[in-house]
Structure formats: structure tokens, C-alpha cells
Tab-separated table of C-alpha atoms and ligand atoms in Angstrom:
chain	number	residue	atom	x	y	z
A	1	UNK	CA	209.298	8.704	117.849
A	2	UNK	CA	207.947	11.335	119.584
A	3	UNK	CA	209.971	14.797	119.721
A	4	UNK	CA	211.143	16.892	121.825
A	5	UNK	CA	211.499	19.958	119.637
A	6	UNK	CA	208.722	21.277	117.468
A	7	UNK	CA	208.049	19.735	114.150
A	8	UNK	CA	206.884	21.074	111.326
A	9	UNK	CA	203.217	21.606	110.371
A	10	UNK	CA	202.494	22.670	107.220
A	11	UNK	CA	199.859	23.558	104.700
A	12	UNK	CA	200.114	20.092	103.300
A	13	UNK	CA	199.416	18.596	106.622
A	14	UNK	CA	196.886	21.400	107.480
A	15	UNK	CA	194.888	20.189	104.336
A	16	UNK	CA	195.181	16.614	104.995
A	17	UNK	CA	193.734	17.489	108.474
A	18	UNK	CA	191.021	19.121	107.161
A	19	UNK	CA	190.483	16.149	104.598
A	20	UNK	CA	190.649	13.532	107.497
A	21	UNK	CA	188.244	15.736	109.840
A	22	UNK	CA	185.616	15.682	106.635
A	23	UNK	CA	185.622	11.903	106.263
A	24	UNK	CA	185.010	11.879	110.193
A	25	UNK	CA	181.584	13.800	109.074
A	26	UNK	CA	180.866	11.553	106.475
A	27	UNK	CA	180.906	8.474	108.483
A	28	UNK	CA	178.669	10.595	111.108
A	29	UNK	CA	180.441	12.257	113.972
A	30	UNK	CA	178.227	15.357	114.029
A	31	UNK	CA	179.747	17.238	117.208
A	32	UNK	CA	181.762	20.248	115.873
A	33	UNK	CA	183.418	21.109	119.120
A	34	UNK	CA	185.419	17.801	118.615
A	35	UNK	CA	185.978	17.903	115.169
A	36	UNK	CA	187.475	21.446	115.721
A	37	UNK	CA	189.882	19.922	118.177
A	38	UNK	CA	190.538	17.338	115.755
A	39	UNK	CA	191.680	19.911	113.205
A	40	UNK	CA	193.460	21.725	116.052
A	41	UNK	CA	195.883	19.111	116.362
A	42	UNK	CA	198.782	18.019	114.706
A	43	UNK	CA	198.354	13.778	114.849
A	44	UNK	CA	201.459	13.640	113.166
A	45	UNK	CA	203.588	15.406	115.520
A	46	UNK	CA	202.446	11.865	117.735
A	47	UNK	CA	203.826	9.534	115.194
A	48	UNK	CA	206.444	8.186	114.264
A	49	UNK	CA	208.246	9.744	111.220
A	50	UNK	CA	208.182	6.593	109.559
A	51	UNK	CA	204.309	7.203	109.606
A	52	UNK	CA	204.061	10.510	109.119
A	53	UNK	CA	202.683	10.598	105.526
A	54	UNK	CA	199.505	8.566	106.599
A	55	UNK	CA	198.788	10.426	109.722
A	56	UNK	CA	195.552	11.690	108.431
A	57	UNK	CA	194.107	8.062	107.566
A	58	UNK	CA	191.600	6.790	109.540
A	59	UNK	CA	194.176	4.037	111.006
A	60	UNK	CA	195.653	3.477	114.342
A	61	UNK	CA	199.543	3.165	114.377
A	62	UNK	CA	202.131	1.448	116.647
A	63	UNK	CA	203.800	3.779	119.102
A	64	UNK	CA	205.800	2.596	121.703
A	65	UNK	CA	205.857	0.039	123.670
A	66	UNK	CA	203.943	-2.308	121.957
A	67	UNK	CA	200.725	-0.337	122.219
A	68	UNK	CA	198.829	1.932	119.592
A	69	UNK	CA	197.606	5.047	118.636
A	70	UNK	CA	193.602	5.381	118.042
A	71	UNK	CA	192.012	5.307	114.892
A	72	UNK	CA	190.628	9.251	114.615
A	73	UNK	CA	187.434	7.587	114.318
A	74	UNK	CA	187.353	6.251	117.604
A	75	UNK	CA	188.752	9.509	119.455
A	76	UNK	CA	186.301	11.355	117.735
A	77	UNK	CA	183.381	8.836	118.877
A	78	UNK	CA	184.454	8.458	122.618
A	79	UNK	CA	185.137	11.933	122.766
A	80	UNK	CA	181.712	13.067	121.747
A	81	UNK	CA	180.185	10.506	123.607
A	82	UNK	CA	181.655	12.235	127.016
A	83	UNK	CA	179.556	15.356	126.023
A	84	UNK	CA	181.998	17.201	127.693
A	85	UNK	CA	181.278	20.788	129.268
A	86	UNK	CA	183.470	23.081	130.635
A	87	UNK	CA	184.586	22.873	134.040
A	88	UNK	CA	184.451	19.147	133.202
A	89	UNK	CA	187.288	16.945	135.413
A	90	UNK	CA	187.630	13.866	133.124
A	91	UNK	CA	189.732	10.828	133.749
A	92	UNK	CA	191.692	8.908	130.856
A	93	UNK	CA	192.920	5.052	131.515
A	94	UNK	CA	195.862	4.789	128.634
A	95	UNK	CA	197.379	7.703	128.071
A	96	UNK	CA	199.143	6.096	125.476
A	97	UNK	CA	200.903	9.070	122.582
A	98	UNK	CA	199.019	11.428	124.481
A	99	UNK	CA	196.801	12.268	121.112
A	100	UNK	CA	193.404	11.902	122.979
A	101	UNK	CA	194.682	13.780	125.827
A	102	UNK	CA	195.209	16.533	123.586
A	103	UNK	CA	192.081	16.400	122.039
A	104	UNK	CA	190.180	16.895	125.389
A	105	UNK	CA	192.234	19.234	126.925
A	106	UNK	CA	192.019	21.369	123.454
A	107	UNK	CA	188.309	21.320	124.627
A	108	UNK	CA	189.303	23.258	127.478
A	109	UNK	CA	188.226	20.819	130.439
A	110	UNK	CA	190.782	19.326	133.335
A	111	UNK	CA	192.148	15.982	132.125
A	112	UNK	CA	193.685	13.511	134.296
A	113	UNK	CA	195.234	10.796	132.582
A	114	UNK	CA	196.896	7.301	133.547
A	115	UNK	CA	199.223	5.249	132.095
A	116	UNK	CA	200.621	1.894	133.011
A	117	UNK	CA	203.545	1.257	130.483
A	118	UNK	CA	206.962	2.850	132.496
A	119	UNK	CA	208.132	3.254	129.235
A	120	UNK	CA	205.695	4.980	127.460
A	121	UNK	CA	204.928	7.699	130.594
A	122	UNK	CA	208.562	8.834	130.560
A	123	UNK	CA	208.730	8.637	126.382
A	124	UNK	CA	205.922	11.326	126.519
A	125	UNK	CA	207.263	13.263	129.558
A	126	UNK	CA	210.025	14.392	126.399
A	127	UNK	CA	206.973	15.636	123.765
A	128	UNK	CA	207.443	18.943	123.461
A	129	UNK	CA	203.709	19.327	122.192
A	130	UNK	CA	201.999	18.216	125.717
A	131	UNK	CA	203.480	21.045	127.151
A	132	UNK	CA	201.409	23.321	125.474
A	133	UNK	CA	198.144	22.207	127.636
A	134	UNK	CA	198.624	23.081	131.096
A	135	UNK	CA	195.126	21.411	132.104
A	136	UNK	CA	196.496	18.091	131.328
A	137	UNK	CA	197.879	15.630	134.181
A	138	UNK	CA	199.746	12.372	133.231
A	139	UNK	CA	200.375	9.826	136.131
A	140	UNK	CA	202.167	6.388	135.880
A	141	UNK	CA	199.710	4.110	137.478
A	142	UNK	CA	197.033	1.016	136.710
A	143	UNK	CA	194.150	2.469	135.785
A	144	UNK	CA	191.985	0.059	137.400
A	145	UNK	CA	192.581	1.579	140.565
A	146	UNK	CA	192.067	5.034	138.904
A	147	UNK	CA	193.437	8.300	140.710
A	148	UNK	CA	191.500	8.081	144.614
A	149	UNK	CA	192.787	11.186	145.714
A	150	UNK	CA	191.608	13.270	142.644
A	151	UNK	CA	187.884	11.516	142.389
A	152	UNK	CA	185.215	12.054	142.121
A	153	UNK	CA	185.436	12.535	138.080
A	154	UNK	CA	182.593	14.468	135.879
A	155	UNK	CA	183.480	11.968	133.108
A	156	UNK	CA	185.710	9.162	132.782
A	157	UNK	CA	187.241	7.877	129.648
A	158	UNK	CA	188.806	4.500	129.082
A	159	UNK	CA	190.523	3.801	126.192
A	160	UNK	CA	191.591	0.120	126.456
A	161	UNK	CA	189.753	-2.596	126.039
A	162	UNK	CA	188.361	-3.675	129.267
A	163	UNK	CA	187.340	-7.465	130.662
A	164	UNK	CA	184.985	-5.759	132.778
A	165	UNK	CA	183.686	-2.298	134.435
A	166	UNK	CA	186.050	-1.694	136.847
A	167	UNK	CA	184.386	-1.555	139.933
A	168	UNK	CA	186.898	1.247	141.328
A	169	UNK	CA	186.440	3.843	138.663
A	170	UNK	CA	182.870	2.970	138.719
A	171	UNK	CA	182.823	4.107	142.200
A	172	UNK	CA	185.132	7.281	141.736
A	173	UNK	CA	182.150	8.796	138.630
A	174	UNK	CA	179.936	11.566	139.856
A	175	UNK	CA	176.704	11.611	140.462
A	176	UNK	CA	175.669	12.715	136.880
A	177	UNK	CA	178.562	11.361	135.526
A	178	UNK	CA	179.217	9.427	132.172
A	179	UNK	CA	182.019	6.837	131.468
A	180	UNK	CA	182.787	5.655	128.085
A	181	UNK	CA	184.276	2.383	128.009
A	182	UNK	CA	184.892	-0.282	125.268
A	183	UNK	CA	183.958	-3.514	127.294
A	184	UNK	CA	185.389	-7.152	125.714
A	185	UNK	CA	188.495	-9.468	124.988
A	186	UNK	CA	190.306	-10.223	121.737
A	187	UNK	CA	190.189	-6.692	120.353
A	188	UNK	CA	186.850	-7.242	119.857
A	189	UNK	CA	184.904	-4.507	122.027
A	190	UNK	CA	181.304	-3.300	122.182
A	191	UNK	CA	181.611	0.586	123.350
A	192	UNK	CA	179.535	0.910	126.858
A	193	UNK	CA	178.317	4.725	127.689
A	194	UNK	CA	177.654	4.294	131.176
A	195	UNK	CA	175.301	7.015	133.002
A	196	UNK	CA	175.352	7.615	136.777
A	197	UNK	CA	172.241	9.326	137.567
A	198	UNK	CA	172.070	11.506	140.885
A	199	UNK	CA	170.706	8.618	143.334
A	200	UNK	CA	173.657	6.485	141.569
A	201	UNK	CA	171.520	4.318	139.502
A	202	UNK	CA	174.018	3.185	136.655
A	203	UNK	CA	172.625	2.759	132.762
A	204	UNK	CA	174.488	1.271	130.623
A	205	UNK	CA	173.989	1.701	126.200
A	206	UNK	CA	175.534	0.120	123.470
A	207	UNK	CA	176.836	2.305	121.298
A	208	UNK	CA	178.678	-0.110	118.122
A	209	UNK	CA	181.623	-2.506	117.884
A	210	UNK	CA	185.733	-1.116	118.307
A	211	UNK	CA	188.752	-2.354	118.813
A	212	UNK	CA	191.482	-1.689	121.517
A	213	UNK	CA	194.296	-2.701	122.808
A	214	UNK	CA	193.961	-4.492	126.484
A	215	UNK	CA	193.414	-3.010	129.414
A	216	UNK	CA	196.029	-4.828	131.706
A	217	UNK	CA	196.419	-4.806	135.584
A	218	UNK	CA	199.249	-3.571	137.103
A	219	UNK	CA	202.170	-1.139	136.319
A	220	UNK	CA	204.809	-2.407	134.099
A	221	UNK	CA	208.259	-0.783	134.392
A	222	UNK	CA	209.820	-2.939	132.094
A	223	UNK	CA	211.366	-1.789	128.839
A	224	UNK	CA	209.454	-3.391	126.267
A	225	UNK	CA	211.907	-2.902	123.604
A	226	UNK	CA	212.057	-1.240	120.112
A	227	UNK	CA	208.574	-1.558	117.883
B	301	SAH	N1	194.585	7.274	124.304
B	301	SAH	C1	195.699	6.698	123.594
B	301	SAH	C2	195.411	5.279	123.165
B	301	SAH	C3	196.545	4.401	123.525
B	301	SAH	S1	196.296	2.671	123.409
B	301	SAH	C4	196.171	7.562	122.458
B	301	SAH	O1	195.486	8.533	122.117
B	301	SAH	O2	197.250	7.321	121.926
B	301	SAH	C5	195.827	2.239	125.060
B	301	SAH	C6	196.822	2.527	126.157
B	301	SAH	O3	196.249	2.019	127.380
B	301	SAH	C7	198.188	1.861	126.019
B	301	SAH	O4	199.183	2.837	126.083
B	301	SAH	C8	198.259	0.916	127.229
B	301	SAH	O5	199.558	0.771	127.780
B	301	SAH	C9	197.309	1.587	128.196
B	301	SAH	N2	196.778	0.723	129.264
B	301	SAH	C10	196.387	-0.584	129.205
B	301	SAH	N3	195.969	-1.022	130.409
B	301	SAH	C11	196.085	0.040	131.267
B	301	SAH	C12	195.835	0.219	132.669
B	301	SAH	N4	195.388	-0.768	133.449
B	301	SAH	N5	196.082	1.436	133.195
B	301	SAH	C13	196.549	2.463	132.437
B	301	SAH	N6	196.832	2.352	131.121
B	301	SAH	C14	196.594	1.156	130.538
């Protein structure tokens, strides 16, 4: 579960970090900035005890709710592929442990980020660690529908597996904007990087095969029950 009061991180921990961000540049993430925030940030604090031994493998865990952490790997992809700069305002669709949050807002931009799971918003609402980032905002809401009132976004981020580009978020990118978006049902997703160029011409690029959880519609404010 995630905590309310600090846990701790020690060397042993710190070196298994630094372990985990070095396999991350062996299979060919290349962007420092994010591997810096990777080492910045304690996974395991966003695990559940149960897990905490292995929260430097390259593995996504169960949190809550039914739903999953990220493998590193894939936080470490979609984040570089936002090439995020400061000043950045970047929406996130599945806020989820909150891990990839962190990771952004380490990088010093304004994150907005969305959840849909009742559960899961008000289990991370408690984590003493999100408190730390001030330029992170978590609202319970679909993310199909995105955040209207805060748009337009520099970059949006979706990390779900999505049946389609949602036309709404599509609409509420910049003008120069990028969203990264694994596209496809089954857990089986391709990874889209979608440009918006300044007349609003969209291009869309492959970039390689993950696998996410779905992206559902609607808000649930049910209580899914224990893992
Ligand atoms: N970024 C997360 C990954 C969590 S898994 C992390 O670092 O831990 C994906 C999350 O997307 C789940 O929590 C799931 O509930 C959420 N999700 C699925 N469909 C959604 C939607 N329509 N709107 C917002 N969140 C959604």
C-alpha cells in the first residue's frame, strides 16, 4: 500500500536504482534528463511492501484497484518521447500510483493528471511522497474528456491503452504539441507519438509494441476491492 508517512530509502535501494536506471541505458533510452528523474525517485515508496524487494526490476506491479504500475521501461520511453521543456503544461490520462507523475514533475514542468478509479484518486490523496511536488495536479475524472478548462496542453501523455485517439484531447493539444499514446485492445498496443504542427496538421509515428492496461470511459466510484 501506499504510505502516508515517509519510508525508508536506503543505500541498498539507492544502488538498486542506479542498477535499474543502467539497464534502462542498455536497452536504449538515451535521454539523461529522464533517467536522472528515474534515479531521483524512490519506485518503491509506490509499491506495495509485499513488492518492495523487486522494485527496481523492469516489471510492472499490481497497485490498487485492479490496475498497475508501469514497467520503468515504458515511463522512461513515453517520457522521453514528450521531449519535455520547461514551462511545459502536460496532461496525464491514468494517474494510477502516481510514479509517472513524479517522474515528470521531477522534470520541473506543470503536470495535470486524471484518474478515473474513485478508489485509487483518494488512495493517493494519503501518499505522503506526492506532496513533495507542488507542480503536480490530480483530478478524479475520465480522461477521455480530458481537463477543458485547463487546455490547451504543450504535451499530453496517456498511459492506458486506448481503442482510439480520443478526439477530445486531440482537440485540447497545442499547436506544436506532442501526445504520446499507446493505441490498441488486448494489452497489445503499438505506441503513437502524435505531432500537431502550427496550422494543426496531425502526424502520427510508430514508435514499437507495449502493453497497458485499458483505457475505460467513465468514472468509476466503486470500491473495487482488495488486490
Ligand atoms: N501512470 C500510472 C500507470 C497506471 S495504469 C503509474 O505510473 O502508475 C493506468 C491507469 O489509467 C489506471 O490507474 C486506470 O484506472 C487509469 N485509466 C484507465 N482509463 C482511464 C480514463 N478513461 N481516464 C483516466 N484514467 C484512466
Amino acid at each position: 500500500m501506499l504510505h502516508s508517512k515517509p519510508r525508508e530509502d536506503n543505500y541498498l535501494q539507492k544502488g538498486l536504482r542506479k542498477q535499474l536506471v543502467q539497464s534502462l541505458r542498455e536497452k536504449g533510452i538515451k535521454d539523461e534528463r529522464v533517467l536522472a528523474a528515474m534515479e531521483a525517485i524512490p519506485r518503491h515508496f509506490f509499491l506495495d511492501p509485499a513488492f518492495e524487494r523487486q522494485a527496481y526490476e523492469d516489471r510492472a506491479f499490481p497497485i490498487t484497484a485492479k490496475q498497475t504500475i508501469s514497467m520503468p521501461y515504458t515511463v522512461a520511453s513515453q517520457t522521453h518521447l514528450l521531449a519535455l521543456k520547461k514551462y511545459d503544461k502536460v496532461l496525464e490520462i491514468g494517474t494510477g500510483s502516481g510514479y509517472q507523475a513524479c517522474v515528470i514533475a521531477e522534470m520541473g514542468v506543470s503536470l495535470f493528471t486524471i484518474e478515473r478509479q474513485k478508489e485509487l484518486y483518494d488512495y493517493v490523496e494519503k501518499f505522503f511522497f506526492l506532496k513533495k511536488y507542488a507542480n503536480i495536479r490530480r483530478f478524479f475524472g475520465d480522461g477521455f474528456e480530458g481537463l477543458p478548462s485547463f487546455a490547451p496542453f504543450d504535451k499530453i501523455l496517456i498511459t492506458c491503452g486506448a481503442p482510439f485517439i480520443p478526439p477530445k484531447l486531440l482537440a485540447q493539444l497545442k499547436p506544436g504539441g506532442i501526445m504520446v499514446i499507446p493505441v490498441g485492445e488486448d494489452e497489445k498496443q503499438k505506441m503513437l507519438r502524435i505531432t500537431k504542427d502550427m496550422e494543426g496538421n496531425i502526424t502520427e509515428e510508430e514508435m514499437g509494441d507495449f502493453s497497458f492496461v485499458p483505457m475505460l470511459q467513465g468514472k468509476n466510484n466503486k470500491n473495487s476491492g482488495p488486490l
